[in-house]
PDB file of C-alpha atoms in Angstrom:
ATOM      1  CA  MET A 158       0.000   0.000   0.000  1.00 76.00           C
ATOM      2  CA  ASN A 159       1.177   3.474  -0.692  1.00 87.00           C
ATOM      3  CA  LYS A 160       0.869   6.578   1.472  1.00 90.00           C
ATOM      4  CA  ARG A 161      -2.378   7.759  -0.041  1.00 91.00           C
ATOM      5  CA  ASN A 162      -4.102   4.374   0.358  1.00 92.00           C
ATOM      6  CA  VAL A 163      -3.055   4.053   3.997  1.00 91.00           C
ATOM      7  CA  LEU A 164      -4.201   7.605   4.698  1.00 92.00           C
ATOM      8  CA  TRP A 165      -7.614   7.027   3.097  1.00 93.00           C
ATOM      9  CA  ALA A 166      -8.046   3.622   4.762  1.00 92.00           C
ATOM     10  CA  GLY A 167      -7.191   5.196   8.106  1.00 91.00           C
ATOM     11  CA  LEU A 168      -9.617   8.060   7.535  1.00 93.00           C
ATOM     12  CA  ILE A 169     -12.502   5.812   6.487  1.00 92.00           C
ATOM     13  CA  SER A 170     -11.863   3.366   9.335  1.00 90.00           C
ATOM     14  CA  THR A 171     -11.679   6.242  11.815  1.00 90.00           C
ATOM     15  CA  GLY A 172     -15.039   7.391  10.478  1.00 88.00           C
ATOM     16  CA  PHE A 173     -16.499   3.932  11.139  1.00 85.00           C
ATOM     17  CA  PHE A 174     -15.004   4.056  14.627  1.00 86.00           C
ATOM     18  CA  PHE A 175     -16.680   7.387  15.440  1.00 85.00           C
ATOM     19  CA  LEU A 176     -19.973   6.251  13.908  1.00 83.00           C
ATOM     20  CA  ALA A 177     -19.866   3.253  16.240  1.00 80.00           C
ATOM     21  CA  MET A 178     -18.968   5.450  19.209  1.00 80.00           C
ATOM     22  CA  TYR A 179     -22.046   7.639  18.784  1.00 78.00           C
ATOM     23  CA  PRO A 180     -24.680   5.730  16.761  1.00 75.00           C
ATOM     24  CA  ALA A 181     -27.616   7.563  18.352  1.00 68.00           C
ATOM     25  CA  ILE A 182     -26.202  10.980  17.417  1.00 70.00           C
ATOM     26  CA  PHE A 183     -25.825   9.929  13.781  1.00 68.00           C
ATOM     27  CA  GLY A 184     -29.316   8.404  13.735  1.00 70.00           C
ATOM     28  CA  ILE A 185     -28.100   4.870  13.098  1.00 72.00           C
ATOM     29  CA  CYS A 186     -29.988   3.319  16.000  1.00 74.00           C
ATOM     30  CA  GLU A 187     -31.186   3.992  19.516  1.00 69.00           C
ATOM     31  CA  MET A 188     -28.725   3.308  22.299  1.00 61.00           C
ATOM     32  CA  ASN A 189     -31.311   1.639  24.528  1.00 70.00           C
ATOM     33  CA  ASN A 190     -31.414  -1.161  21.949  1.00 71.00           C
ATOM     34  CA  TYR A 191     -29.223  -4.035  23.224  1.00 68.00           C
ATOM     35  CA  ASP A 192     -28.358  -5.366  19.760  1.00 71.00           C
ATOM     36  CA  CYS A 193     -27.316  -1.906  18.631  1.00 74.00           C
ATOM     37  CA  ARG A 194     -25.022  -1.469  21.638  1.00 73.00           C
ATOM     38  CA  LYS A 195     -23.501  -4.908  21.124  1.00 74.00           C
ATOM     39  CA  THR A 196     -22.810  -4.259  17.436  1.00 75.00           C
ATOM     40  CA  SER A 197     -21.503  -0.784  18.219  1.00 76.00           C
ATOM     41  CA  ASP A 198     -19.125  -2.181  20.841  1.00 76.00           C
ATOM     42  CA  LEU A 199     -17.832  -4.799  18.409  1.00 76.00           C
ATOM     43  CA  ILE A 200     -17.155  -2.179  15.730  1.00 79.00           C
ATOM     44  CA  GLN A 201     -15.357  -0.007  18.295  1.00 80.00           C
ATOM     45  CA  ILE A 202     -13.170  -2.953  19.247  1.00 79.00           C
ATOM     46  CA  ILE A 203     -12.302  -3.800  15.655  1.00 79.00           C
ATOM     47  CA  PHE A 204     -11.697  -0.227  14.466  1.00 84.00           C
ATOM     48  CA  GLY A 205     -10.162   1.142  17.697  1.00 86.00           C
ATOM     49  CA  ILE A 206      -6.612   1.165  16.357  1.00 89.00           C
ATOM     50  CA  PHE A 207      -7.410   3.153  13.223  1.00 91.00           C
ATOM     51  CA  PRO A 208      -7.530   6.661  14.722  1.00 92.00           C
ATOM     52  CA  VAL A 209      -3.904   6.053  15.758  1.00 92.00           C
ATOM     53  CA  VAL A 210      -3.052   4.683  12.300  1.00 92.00           C
ATOM     54  CA  PHE A 211      -4.696   7.682  10.650  1.00 94.00           C
ATOM     55  CA  PHE A 212      -2.786  10.109  12.871  1.00 93.00           C
ATOM     56  CA  LEU A 213       0.567   8.422  12.196  1.00 93.00           C
ATOM     57  CA  SER A 214      -0.073   8.184   8.466  1.00 93.00           C
ATOM     58  CA  LEU A 215      -1.039  11.864   8.484  1.00 93.00           C
ATOM     59  CA  ILE A 216       2.305  12.664  10.110  1.00 92.00           C
ATOM     60  CA  THR A 217       4.239  10.699   7.488  1.00 92.00           C
ATOM     61  CA  TYR A 218       2.174  11.805   4.492  1.00 91.00           C
ATOM     62  CA  LYS A 219       4.222  14.914   3.641  1.00 90.00           C
ATOM     63  CA  MET A 220       7.546  13.287   4.521  1.00 91.00           C
ATOM     64  CA  ARG A 221       9.820  11.360   2.199  1.00 90.00           C
ATOM     65  CA  ASP A 222       8.686   7.931   1.044  1.00 91.00           C
ATOM     66  CA  GLU A 223      11.509   6.308   3.030  1.00 92.00           C
ATOM     67  CA  VAL A 224      10.018   7.628   6.281  1.00 91.00           C
ATOM     68  CA  PHE A 225       6.602   6.252   5.445  1.00 93.00           C
ATOM     69  CA  GLU A 226       8.027   2.865   4.426  1.00 92.00           C
ATOM     70  CA  ALA A 227      10.100   2.656   7.613  1.00 92.00           C
ATOM     71  CA  TRP A 228       6.934   3.201   9.650  1.00 92.00           C
ATOM     72  CA  TRP A 229       4.602   1.092   7.516  1.00 92.00           C
ATOM     73  CA  LYS A 230       6.742  -2.089   7.341  1.00 91.00           C
ATOM     74  CA  PRO A 231       6.379  -2.970  11.041  1.00 91.00           C
ATOM     75  CA  ALA A 232       2.982  -1.276  11.410  1.00 92.00           C
ATOM     76  CA  ARG A 233       1.256  -3.474   8.851  1.00 91.00           C
ATOM     77  CA  PHE A 234       2.101  -6.517  10.972  1.00 92.00           C
ATOM     78  CA  PHE A 235       1.481  -4.935  14.369  1.00 91.00           C
ATOM     79  CA  ILE A 236      -1.972  -3.482  13.533  1.00 91.00           C
ATOM     80  CA  PRO A 237      -3.667  -6.885  12.997  1.00 91.00           C
ATOM     81  CA  ILE A 238      -2.006  -8.192  16.162  1.00 90.00           C
ATOM     82  CA  ILE A 239      -3.463  -5.319  18.184  1.00 89.00           C
ATOM     83  CA  MET A 240      -6.867  -5.876  16.595  1.00 88.00           C
ATOM     84  CA  LEU A 241      -6.761  -9.619  17.347  1.00 88.00           C
ATOM     85  CA  VAL A 242      -5.597  -9.198  20.940  1.00 86.00           C
ATOM     86  CA  THR A 243      -8.242  -6.535  21.546  1.00 84.00           C
ATOM     87  CA  LEU A 244     -10.939  -8.739  20.052  1.00 83.00           C
ATOM     88  CA  LEU A 245      -9.841 -11.796  22.040  1.00 83.00           C
ATOM     89  CA  VAL A 246      -9.581  -9.904  25.313  1.00 80.00           C
ATOM     90  CA  ASN A 247     -13.004  -8.335  24.896  1.00 74.00           C
ATOM     91  CA  SER A 248     -14.746 -11.495  23.680  1.00 74.00           C
ATOM     92  CA  LYS A 249     -14.248 -13.556  26.822  1.00 66.00           C
ATOM     93  CA  THR A 250     -17.104 -13.910  29.275  1.00 60.00           C
ATOM     94  CA  ARG A 251     -16.768 -12.283  32.667  1.00 56.00           C
ATOM     95  CA  SER A 252     -18.239 -13.723  35.795  1.00 53.00           C
ATOM     96  CA  GLY A 253     -17.648 -13.395  39.464  1.00 50.00           C
ATOM     97  CA  GLY A 254     -19.309 -12.766  42.759  1.00 46.00           C
ATOM     98  CA  MET A 255     -20.650  -9.240  43.238  1.00 48.00           C
ATOM     99  CA  GLY A 256     -18.709  -7.994  40.204  1.00 49.00           C
ATOM    100  CA  ILE A 257     -15.397  -7.839  42.009  1.00 50.00           C
ATOM    101  CA  SER A 258     -13.477 -10.155  39.718  1.00 55.00           C
ATOM    102  CA  GLY A 259     -15.192  -8.540  36.726  1.00 56.00           C
ATOM    103  CA  ALA A 260     -13.901  -5.115  37.762  1.00 56.00           C
ATOM    104  CA  ILE A 261     -10.388  -6.422  38.337  1.00 61.00           C
ATOM    105  CA  ALA A 262     -10.414  -8.334  35.053  1.00 59.00           C
ATOM    106  CA  GLY A 263     -11.712  -5.259  33.216  1.00 65.00           C
ATOM    107  CA  GLY A 264      -8.881  -3.157  34.604  1.00 73.00           C
ATOM    108  CA  PHE A 265      -6.343  -5.771  33.586  1.00 76.00           C
ATOM    109  CA  ASP A 266      -7.840  -5.940  30.087  1.00 76.00           C
ATOM    110  CA  ILE A 267      -7.510  -2.191  29.659  1.00 79.00           C
ATOM    111  CA  PHE A 268      -3.943  -2.355  30.983  1.00 83.00           C
ATOM    112  CA  LEU A 269      -3.017  -5.176  28.585  1.00 83.00           C
ATOM    113  CA  ILE A 270      -4.491  -3.453  25.539  1.00 85.00           C
ATOM    114  CA  GLY A 271      -2.926  -0.162  26.648  1.00 87.00           C
ATOM    115  CA  ILE A 272       0.500  -1.813  26.662  1.00 91.00           C
ATOM    116  CA  PHE A 273       0.039  -2.916  23.040  1.00 89.00           C
ATOM    117  CA  TYR A 274      -1.103   0.552  21.978  1.00 90.00           C
ATOM    118  CA  PHE A 275       1.780   2.181  23.880  1.00 93.00           C
ATOM    119  CA  ILE A 276       4.358  -0.113  22.278  1.00 93.00           C
ATOM    120  CA  PHE A 277       2.897   0.515  18.816  1.00 93.00           C
ATOM    121  CA  ILE A 278       2.878   4.295  19.244  1.00 93.00           C
ATOM    122  CA  VAL A 279       6.380   4.479  20.727  1.00 94.00           C
ATOM    123  CA  ILE A 280       7.930   2.182  18.121  1.00 93.00           C
ATOM    124  CA  SER A 281       6.174   4.082  15.338  1.00 93.00           C
ATOM    125  CA  LEU A 282       7.309   7.485  16.564  1.00 94.00           C
ATOM    126  CA  VAL A 283      10.883   6.294  17.131  1.00 94.00           C
ATOM    127  CA  ARG A 284      11.044   4.848  13.606  1.00 93.00           C
ATOM    128  CA  ILE A 285       9.528   7.967  12.054  1.00 93.00           C
ATOM    129  CA  VAL A 286      11.887  10.346  13.878  1.00 93.00           C
ATOM    130  CA  SER A 287      15.011   8.232  13.356  1.00 94.00           C
ATOM    131  CA  VAL A 288      14.479   7.800   9.602  1.00 93.00           C
ATOM    132  CA  TYR A 289      13.424  11.440   9.201  1.00 92.00           C
ATOM    133  CA  ARG A 290      16.660  12.632  10.808  1.00 91.00           C
ATOM    134  CA  LYS A 291      18.853  10.568   8.471  1.00 84.00           C
TER     135      LYS A 291
END
């Protein structure tokens, strides 16, 4: 994929992400509908990484092609991994007495996914800056 395709894919996917975040505002469905919330949550999980991808591709868009390629080579493998881990973590069933283990597990899930996002963002920015300086 070239710079323009990644930028457009990131923009469109970010749009889907924000549509799923606020479906009632955009008139897609009512939020008191359980099926709508469930579908909206699933779309948010799947497309959650794309605002970050769009932002990073926007940064590299006006830079040399070498900078974009240096960022995109590892990113194209890491993005599906983040999506898969996020989907797997959020698809498990939670149970526990009085919600205590559910709250602890939810905090751990957010921490685990946050680590993946943090690693992706830091590695991306380091690669972009290091290749840009060369």
